[in-house]
mmCIF file of C-alpha atoms and ligand atoms in Angstrom:
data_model
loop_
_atom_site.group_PDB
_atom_site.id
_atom_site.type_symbol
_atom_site.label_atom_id
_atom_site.label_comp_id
_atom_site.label_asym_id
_atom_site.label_seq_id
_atom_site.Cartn_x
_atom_site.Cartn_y
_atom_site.Cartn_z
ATOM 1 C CA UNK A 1061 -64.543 125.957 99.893
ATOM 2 C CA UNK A 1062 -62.548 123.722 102.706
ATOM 3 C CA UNK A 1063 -60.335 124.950 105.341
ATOM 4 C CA UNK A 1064 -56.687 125.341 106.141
ATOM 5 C CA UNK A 1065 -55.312 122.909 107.911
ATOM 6 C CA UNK A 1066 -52.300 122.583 109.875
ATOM 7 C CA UNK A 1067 -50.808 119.113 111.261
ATOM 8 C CA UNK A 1068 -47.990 119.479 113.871
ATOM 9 C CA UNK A 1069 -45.682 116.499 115.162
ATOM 10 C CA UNK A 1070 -47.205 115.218 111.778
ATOM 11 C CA UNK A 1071 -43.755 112.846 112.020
ATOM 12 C CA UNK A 1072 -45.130 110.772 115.130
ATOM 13 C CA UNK A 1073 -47.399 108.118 115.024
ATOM 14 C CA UNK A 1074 -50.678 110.354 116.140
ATOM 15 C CA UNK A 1075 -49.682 112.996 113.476
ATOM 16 C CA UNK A 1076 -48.809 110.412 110.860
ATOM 17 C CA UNK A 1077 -52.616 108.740 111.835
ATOM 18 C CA UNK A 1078 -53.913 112.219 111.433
ATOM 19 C CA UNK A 1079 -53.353 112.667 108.086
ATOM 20 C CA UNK A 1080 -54.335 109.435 107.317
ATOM 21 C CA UNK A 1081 -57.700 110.060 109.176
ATOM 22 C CA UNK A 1082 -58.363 113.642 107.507
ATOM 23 C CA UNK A 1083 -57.568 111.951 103.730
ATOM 24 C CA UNK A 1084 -59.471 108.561 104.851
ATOM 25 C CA UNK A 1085 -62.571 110.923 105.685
ATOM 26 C CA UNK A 1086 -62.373 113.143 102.957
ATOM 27 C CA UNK A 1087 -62.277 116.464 105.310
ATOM 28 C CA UNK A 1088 -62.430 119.371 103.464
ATOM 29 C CA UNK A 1089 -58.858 120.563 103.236
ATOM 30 C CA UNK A 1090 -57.757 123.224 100.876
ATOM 31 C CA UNK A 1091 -54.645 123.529 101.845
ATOM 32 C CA UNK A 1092 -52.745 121.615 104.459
ATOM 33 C CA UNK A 1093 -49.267 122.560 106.226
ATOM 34 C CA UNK A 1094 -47.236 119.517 107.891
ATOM 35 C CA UNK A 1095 -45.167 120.832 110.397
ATOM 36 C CA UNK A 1096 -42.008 119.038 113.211
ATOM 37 C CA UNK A 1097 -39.223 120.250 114.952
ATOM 38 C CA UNK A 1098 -36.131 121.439 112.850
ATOM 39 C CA UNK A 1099 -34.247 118.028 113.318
ATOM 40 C CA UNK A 1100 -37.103 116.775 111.319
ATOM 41 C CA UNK A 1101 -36.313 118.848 108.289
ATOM 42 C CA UNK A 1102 -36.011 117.372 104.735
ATOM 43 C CA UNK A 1103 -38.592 114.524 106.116
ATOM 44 C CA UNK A 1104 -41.139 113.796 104.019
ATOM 45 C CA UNK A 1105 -45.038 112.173 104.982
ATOM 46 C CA UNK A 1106 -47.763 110.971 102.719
ATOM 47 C CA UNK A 1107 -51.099 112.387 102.802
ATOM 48 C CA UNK A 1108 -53.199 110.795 100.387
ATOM 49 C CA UNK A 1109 -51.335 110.270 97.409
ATOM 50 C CA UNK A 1110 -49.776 113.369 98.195
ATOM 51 C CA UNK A 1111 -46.320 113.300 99.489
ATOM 52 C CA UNK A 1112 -45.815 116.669 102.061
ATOM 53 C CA UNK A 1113 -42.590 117.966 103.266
ATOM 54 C CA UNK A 1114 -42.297 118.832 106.756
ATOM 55 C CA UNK A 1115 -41.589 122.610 108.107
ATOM 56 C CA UNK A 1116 -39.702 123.751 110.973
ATOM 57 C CA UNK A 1117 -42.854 124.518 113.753
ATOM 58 C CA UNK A 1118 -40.164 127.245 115.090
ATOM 59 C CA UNK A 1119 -40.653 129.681 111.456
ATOM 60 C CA UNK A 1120 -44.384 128.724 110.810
ATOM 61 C CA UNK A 1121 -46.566 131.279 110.319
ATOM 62 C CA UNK A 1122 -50.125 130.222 111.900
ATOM 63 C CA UNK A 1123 -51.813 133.739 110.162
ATOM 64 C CA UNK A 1124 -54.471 132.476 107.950
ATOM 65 C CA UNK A 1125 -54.752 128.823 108.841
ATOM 66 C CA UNK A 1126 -58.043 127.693 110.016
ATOM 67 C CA UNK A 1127 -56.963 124.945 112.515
ATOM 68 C CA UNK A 1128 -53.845 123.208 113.670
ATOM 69 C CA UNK A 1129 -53.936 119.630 115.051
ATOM 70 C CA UNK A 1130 -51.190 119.502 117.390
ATOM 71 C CA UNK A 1131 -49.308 116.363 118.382
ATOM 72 C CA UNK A 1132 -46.570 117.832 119.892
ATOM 73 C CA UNK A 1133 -46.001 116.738 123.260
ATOM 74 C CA UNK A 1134 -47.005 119.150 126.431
ATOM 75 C CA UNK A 1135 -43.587 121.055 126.248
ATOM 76 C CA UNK A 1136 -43.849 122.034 123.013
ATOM 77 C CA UNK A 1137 -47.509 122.315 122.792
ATOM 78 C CA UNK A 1138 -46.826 125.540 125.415
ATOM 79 C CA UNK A 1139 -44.306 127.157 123.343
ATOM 80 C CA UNK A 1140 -46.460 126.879 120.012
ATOM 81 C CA UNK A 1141 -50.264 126.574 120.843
ATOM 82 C CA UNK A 1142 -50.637 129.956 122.357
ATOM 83 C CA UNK A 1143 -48.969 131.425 119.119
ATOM 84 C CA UNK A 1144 -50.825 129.641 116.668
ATOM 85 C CA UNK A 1145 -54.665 130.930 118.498
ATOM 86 C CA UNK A 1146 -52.955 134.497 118.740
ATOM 87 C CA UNK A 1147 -52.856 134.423 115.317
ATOM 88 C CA UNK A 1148 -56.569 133.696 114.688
ATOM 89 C CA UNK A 1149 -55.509 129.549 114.113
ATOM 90 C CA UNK A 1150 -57.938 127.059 116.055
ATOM 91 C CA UNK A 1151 -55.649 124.618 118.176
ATOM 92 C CA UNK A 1152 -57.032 121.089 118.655
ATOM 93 C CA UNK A 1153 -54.700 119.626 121.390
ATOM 94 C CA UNK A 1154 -53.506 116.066 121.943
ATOM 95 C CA UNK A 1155 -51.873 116.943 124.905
ATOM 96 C CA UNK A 1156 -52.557 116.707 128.552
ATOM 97 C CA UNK A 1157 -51.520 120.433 128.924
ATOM 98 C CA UNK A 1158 -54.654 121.749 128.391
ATOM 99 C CA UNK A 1159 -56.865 118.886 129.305
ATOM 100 C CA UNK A 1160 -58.042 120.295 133.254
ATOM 101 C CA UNK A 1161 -58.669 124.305 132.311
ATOM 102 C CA UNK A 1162 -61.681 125.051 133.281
ATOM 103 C CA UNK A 1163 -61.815 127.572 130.166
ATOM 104 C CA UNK A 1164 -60.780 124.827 127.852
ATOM 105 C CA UNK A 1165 -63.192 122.766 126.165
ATOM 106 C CA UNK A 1166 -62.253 119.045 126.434
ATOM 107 C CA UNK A 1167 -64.019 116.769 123.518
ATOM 108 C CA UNK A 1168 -65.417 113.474 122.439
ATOM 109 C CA UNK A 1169 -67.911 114.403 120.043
ATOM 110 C CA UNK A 1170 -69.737 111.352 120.381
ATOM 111 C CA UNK A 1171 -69.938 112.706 124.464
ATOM 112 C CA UNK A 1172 -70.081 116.370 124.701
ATOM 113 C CA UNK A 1173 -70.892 118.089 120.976
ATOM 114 C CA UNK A 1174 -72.239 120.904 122.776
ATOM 115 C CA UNK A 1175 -68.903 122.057 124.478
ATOM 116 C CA UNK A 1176 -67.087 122.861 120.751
ATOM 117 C CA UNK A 1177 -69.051 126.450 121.409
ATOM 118 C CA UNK A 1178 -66.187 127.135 124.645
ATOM 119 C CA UNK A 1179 -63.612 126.919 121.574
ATOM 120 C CA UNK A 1180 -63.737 130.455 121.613
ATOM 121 C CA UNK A 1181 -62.677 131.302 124.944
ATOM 122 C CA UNK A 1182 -59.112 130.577 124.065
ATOM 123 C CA UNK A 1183 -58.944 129.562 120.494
ATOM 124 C CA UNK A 1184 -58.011 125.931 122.210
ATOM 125 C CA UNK A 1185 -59.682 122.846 122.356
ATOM 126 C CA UNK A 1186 -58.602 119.804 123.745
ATOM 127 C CA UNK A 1187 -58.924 116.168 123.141
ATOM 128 C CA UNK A 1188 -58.439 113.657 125.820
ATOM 129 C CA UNK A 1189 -56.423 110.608 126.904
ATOM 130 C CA UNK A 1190 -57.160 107.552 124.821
ATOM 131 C CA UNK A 1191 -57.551 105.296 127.940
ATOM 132 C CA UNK A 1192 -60.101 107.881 128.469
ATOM 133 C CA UNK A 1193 -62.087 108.279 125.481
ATOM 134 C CA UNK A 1194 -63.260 104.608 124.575
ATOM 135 C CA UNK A 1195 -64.322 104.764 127.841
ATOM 136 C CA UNK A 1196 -66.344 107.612 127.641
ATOM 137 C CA UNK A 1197 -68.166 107.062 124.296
ATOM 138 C CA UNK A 1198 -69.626 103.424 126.199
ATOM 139 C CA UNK A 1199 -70.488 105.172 129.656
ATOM 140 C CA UNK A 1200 -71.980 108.097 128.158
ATOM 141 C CA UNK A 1201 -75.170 106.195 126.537
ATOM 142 C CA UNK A 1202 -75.267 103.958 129.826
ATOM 143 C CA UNK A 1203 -75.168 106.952 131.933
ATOM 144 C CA UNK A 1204 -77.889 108.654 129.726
ATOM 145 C CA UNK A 1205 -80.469 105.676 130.350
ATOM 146 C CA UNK A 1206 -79.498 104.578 134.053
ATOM 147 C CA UNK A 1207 -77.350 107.168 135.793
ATOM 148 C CA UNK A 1208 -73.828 105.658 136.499
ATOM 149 C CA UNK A 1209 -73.191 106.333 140.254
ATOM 150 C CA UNK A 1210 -69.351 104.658 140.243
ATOM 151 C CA UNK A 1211 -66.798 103.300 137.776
ATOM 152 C CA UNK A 1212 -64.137 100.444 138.674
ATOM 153 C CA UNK A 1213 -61.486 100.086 135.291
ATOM 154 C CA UNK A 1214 -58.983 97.970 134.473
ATOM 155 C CA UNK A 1215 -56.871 98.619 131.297
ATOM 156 C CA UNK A 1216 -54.606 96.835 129.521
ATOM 157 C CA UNK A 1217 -52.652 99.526 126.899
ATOM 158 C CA UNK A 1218 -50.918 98.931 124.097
ATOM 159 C CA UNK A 1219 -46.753 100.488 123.620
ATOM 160 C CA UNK A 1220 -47.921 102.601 120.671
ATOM 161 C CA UNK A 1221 -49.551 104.745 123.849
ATOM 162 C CA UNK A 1222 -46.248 105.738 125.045
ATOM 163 C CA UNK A 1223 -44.915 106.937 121.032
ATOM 164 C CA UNK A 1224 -42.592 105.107 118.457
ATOM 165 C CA UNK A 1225 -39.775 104.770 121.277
ATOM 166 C CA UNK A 1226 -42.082 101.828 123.575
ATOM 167 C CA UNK A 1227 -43.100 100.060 120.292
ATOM 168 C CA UNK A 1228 -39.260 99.473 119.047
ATOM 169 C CA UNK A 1229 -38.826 98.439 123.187
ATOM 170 C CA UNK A 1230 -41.296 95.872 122.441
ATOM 171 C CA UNK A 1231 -40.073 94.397 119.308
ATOM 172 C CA UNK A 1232 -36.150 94.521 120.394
ATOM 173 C CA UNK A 1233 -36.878 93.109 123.528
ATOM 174 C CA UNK A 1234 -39.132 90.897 122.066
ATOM 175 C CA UNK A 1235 -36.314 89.469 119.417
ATOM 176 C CA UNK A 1236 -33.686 89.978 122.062
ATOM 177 C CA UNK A 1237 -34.831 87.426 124.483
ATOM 178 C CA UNK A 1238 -33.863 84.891 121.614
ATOM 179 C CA UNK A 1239 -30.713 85.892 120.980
ATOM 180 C CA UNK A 1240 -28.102 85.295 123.180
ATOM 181 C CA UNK A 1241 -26.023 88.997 123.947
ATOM 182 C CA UNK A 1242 -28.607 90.572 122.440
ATOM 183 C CA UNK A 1243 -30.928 91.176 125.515
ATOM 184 C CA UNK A 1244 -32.524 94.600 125.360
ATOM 185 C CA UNK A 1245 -32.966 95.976 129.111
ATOM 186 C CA UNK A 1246 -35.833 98.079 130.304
ATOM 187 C CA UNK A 1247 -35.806 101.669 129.231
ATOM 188 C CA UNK A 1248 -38.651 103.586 128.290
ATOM 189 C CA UNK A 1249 -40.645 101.158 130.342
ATOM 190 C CA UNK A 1250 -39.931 101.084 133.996
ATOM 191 C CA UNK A 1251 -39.808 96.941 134.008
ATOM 192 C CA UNK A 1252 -39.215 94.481 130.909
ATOM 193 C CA UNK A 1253 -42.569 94.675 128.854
ATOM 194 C CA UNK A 1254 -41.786 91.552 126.492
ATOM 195 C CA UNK A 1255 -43.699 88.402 127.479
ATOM 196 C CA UNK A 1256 -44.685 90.874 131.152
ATOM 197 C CA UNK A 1257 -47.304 93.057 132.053
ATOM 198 C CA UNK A 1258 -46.156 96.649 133.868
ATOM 199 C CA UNK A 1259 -48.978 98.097 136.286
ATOM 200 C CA UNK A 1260 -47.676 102.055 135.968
ATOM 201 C CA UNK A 1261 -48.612 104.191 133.312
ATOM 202 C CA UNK A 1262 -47.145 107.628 133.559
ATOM 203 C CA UNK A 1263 -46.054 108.986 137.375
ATOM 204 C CA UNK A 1264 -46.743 108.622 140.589
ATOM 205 C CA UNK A 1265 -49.238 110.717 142.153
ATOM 206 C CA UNK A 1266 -49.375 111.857 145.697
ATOM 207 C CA UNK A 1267 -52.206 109.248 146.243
ATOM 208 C CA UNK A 1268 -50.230 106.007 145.437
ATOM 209 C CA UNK A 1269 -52.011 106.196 142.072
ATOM 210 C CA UNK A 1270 -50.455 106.939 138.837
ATOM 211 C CA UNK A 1271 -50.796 109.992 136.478
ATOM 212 C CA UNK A 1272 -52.590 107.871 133.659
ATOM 213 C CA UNK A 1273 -55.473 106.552 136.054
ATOM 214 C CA UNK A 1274 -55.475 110.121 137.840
ATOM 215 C CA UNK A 1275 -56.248 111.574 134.127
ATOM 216 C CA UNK A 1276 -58.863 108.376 133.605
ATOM 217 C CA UNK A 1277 -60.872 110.152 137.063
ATOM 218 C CA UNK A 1278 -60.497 114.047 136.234
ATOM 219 C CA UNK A 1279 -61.135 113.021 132.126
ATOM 220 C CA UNK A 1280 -64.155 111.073 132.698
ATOM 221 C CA UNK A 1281 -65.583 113.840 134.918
ATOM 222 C CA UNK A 1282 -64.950 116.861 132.824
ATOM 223 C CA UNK A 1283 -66.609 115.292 129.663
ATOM 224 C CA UNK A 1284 -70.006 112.887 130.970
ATOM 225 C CA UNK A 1285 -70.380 113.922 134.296
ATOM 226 C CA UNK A 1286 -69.187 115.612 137.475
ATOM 227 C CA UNK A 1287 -70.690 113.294 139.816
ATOM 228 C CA UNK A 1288 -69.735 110.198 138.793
ATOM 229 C CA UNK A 1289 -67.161 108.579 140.865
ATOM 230 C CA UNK A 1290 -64.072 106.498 138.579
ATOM 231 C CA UNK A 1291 -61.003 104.181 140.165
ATOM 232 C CA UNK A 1292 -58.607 102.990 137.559
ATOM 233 C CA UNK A 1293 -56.000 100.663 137.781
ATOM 234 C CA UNK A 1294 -53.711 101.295 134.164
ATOM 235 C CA UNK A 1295 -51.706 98.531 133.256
ATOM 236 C CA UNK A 1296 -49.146 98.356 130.020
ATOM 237 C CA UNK A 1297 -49.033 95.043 128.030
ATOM 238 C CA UNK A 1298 -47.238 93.501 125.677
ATOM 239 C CA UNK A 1299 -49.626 94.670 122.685
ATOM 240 C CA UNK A 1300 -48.682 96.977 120.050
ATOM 241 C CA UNK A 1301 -52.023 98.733 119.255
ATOM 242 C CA UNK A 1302 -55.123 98.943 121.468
ATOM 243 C CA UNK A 1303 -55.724 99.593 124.571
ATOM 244 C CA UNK A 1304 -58.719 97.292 126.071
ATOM 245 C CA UNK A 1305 -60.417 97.694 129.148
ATOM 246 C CA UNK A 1306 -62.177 95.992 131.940
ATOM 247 C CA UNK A 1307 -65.242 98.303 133.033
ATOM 248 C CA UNK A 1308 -67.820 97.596 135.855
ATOM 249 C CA UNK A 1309 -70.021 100.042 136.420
ATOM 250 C CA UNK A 1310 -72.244 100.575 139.322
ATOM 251 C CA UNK A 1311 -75.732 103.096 138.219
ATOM 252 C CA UNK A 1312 -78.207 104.615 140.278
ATOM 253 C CA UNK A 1313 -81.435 102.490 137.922
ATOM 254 C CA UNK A 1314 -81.598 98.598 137.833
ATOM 255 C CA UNK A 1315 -80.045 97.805 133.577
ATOM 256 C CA UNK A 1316 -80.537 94.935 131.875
ATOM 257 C CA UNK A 1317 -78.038 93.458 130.372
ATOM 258 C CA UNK A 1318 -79.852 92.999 127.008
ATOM 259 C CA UNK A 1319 -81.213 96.471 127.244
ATOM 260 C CA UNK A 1320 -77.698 97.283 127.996
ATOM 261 C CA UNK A 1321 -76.308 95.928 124.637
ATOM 262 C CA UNK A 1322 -79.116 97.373 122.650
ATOM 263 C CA UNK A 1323 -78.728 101.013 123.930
ATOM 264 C CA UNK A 1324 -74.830 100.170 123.047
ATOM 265 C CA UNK A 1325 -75.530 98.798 119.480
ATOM 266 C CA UNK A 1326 -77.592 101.997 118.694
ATOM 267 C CA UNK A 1327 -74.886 104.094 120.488
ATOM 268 C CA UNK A 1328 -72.682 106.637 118.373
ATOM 269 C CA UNK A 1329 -69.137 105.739 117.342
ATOM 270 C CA UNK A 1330 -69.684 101.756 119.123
ATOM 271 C CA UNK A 1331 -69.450 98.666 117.566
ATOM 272 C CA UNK A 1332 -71.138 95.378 119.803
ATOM 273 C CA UNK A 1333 -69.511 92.324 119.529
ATOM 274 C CA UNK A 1334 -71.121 90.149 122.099
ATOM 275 C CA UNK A 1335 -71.343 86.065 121.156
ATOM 276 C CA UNK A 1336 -71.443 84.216 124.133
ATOM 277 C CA UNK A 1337 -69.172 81.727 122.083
ATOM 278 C CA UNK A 1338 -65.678 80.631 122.234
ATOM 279 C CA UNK A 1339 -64.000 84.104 120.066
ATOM 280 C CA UNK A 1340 -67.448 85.753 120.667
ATOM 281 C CA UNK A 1341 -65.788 89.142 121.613
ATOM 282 C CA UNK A 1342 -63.351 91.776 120.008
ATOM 283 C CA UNK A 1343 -59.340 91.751 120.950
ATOM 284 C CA UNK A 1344 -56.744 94.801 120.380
ATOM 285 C CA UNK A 1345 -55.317 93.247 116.769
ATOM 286 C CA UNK A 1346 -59.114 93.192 115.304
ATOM 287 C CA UNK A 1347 -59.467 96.560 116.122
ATOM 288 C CA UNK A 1348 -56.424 97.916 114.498
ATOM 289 C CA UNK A 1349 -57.060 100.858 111.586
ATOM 290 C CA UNK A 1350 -60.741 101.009 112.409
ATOM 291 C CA UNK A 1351 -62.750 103.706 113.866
ATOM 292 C CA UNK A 1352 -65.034 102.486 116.110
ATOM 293 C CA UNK A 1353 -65.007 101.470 119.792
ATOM 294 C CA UNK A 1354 -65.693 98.215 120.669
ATOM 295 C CA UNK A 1355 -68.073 96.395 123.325
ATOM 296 C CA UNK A 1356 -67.871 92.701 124.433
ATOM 297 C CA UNK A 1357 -68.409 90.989 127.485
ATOM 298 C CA UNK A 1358 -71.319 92.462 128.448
ATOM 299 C CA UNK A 1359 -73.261 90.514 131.240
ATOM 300 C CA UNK A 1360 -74.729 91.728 134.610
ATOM 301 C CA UNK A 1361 -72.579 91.790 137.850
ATOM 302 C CA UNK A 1362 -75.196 90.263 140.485
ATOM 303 C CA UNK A 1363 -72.529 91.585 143.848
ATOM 304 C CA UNK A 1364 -74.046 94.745 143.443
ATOM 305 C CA UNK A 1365 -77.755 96.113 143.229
ATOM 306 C CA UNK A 1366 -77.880 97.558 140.042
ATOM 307 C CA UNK A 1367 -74.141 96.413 138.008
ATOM 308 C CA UNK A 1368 -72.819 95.972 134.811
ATOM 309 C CA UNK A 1369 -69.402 94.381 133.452
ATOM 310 C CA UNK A 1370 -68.041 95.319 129.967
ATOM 311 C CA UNK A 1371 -65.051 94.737 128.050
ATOM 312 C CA UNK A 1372 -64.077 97.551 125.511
ATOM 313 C CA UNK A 1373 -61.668 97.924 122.838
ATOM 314 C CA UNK A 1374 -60.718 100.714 120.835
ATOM 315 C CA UNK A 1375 -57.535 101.719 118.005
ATOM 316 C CA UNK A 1376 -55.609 103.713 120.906
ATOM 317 C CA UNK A 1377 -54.428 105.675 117.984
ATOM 318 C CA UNK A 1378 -57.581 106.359 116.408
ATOM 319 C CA UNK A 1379 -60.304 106.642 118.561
ATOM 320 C CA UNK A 1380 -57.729 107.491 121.540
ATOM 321 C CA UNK A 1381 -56.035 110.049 119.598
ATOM 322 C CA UNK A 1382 -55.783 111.343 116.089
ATOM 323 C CA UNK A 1383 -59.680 110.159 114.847
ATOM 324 C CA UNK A 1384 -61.198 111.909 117.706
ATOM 325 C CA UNK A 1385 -59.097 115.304 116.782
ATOM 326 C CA UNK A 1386 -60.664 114.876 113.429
ATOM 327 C CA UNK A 1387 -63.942 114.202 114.814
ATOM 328 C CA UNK A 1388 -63.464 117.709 116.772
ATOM 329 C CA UNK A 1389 -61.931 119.346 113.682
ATOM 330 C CA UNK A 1390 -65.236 118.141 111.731
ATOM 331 C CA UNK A 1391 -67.402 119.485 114.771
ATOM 332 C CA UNK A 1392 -65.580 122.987 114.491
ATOM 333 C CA UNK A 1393 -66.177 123.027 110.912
ATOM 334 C CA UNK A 1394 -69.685 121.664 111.160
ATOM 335 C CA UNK A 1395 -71.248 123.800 113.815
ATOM 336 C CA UNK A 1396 -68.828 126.971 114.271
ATOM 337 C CA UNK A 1397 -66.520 127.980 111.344
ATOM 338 C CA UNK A 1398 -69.308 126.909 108.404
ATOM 339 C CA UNK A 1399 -66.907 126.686 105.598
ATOM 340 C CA UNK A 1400 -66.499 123.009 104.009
HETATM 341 C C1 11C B 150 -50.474 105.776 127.144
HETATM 342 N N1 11C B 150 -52.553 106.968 127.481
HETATM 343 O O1 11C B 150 -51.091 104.799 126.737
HETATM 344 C C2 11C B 150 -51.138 107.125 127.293
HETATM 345 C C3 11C B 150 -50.769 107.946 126.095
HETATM 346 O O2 11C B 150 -52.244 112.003 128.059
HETATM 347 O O3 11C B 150 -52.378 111.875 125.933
HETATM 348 C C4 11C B 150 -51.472 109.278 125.993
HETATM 349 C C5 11C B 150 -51.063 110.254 127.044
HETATM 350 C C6 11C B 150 -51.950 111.455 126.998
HETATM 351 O O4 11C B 150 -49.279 105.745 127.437
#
């Protein structure tokens, strides 16, 4: 027996990536609902070899269904998510809505398994930023063997992070700059993003920092550890998948850089690609469509007592999104609903 699944915003790029990942892992569907907003009516998506016509969100019925994934956007995720748990329907959410409730599980099951039991409290779980949770699946084995006092980041993330809208931005800008009369000016991005790098993800904060990195501090700290301290600068590049990142990290033990990459090749959902070579290392096109994260770079920083820099890479989409909703979706199912 397998469950009932529910994908919403299964139009977008994460919902079109979670069906992908749910037929690409074989999760034990039974029967699976694909659900948009009404102007999406009449679209169809492909799961499997299945084709799946989408249903208005606004009619569904969530009465019976084991688990939605919702990709949905905070606004709408507010409207629909407390309907679908009222009805008995396990929400796993990619938005930020949810993310900093105290009462609301937030996931990387690689991280913090043990947290899927706090499903109940609201029939909600959430699943974090993507900047946020390549990060967390290297840190977390670090942390475990050495303590990680502070965090400095640096990311460099792809358009797909900002939806379908920033990667056609990209490519028309892109062409555009070619073609005379054709120039494409800046509009979901704040500055031109062809051939330029943009250093503001999201809002501005109170602070001087922006929403993105302010989620990068609060994430990290809700799913490895309270105490340790984070400061992120998040930067948007000129990439179409992938988000990479610059990480140094300062812990509380003296790590080896070779013990370092060992604990990392051992660790859970990481792949180590470390050649101290010309190419040695992994870049955002090579991780496209694959599910692991993945470490390069690694070497000691010698300007503090006991540092470490690492560059990591991760499918912003997969890991950073719609794989790690699966992941939690195969947690549910594997430790708390019992049926697949
Ligand atoms: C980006 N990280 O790259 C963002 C996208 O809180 O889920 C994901 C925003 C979020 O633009």
């Amino acid at each position: 027996m397998g469950y009932r699944v529910v994908v919403a915003g299964a139009t977008g790029n994460v919902g079109r990536e979670m069906l992908n990942i749910l037929a690409e892992r074989q999760f034990p569907v039974d029967e699976i609902a694909v659900l948009a907003s009404r102007r999406s009516q009449g679209t169809e998506v492909s799961f499997g070899d299945r084709t799946l016509k989408i249903q208005d969100i606004e009619q569904f019925d969530f009465t019976g269904w084991d688990m939605a994934l919702f990709a949905i956007g905070s606004d709408a995720t507010k409207k629909y998510a407390p309907v679908a748990a009222k009805s008995g329907c396990v929400v796993i959410d990619n938005s930020s809505l949810y993310r900093y409730d105290p009462e609301i599980p937030l996931i990387v099951p690689e991280v913090n398994p043990e947290a899927i039991t706090e499903y109940s409290n609201k029939n909600i779980i959430a699943n974090p930023n993507c900047s946020t949770a390549q990060m967390v699946v290297a840190l977390k084995p670090l942390h475990d063997r050495a303590r990680i006092k502070r965090v400095v980041v640096s990311t460099y993330q792809s358009v797909s992070g900002s939806g379908k809208d920033g990667m056609d931005e990209l490519w028309n800008q892109t062409k555009g700059m070619y073609v005379p009369g054709q120039e494409v000016a800046p509009d979901k991005f704040q500055k031109q993003i062809a051939f330029n790098v943009i250093p503001q993800i999201d809002v501005f904060m109170e602070d001087g920092s922006t929403k993105e990195e302010w989620k990068m501090v609060a994430e990290t700290k809700k799913i490895v550890d309270a105490s340790i301290k984070v400061t992120a600068t998040c930067v948007r590049v000129p990439v179409f998948v992938g988000h990479s990142e610059a990480i140094n990290i300062e812990f509380e033990d003296f790590l080896d850089e070779d013990e370092a990459r060992d604990i990392l090749r051992e660790a859970p959902g990481i792949m180590v690609v470390d050649k101290r070579e010309p190419g040695g290392y992994t870049t955002p096109v090579e991780c496209v469509g694959d599910f692991a994260t993945f470490i390069s770079r690694i070497r000691q920083d010698g300007t503090i007592e006991n540092g470490l820099n690492i560059w990591c890479v991760s499918d912003n989409l997969r890991k950073g999104a719609a794989l790690n909703a699966v992941q939690i979706a195969e947690l549910l199912g594997n430790r708390v609903l019992k049926k697949g």
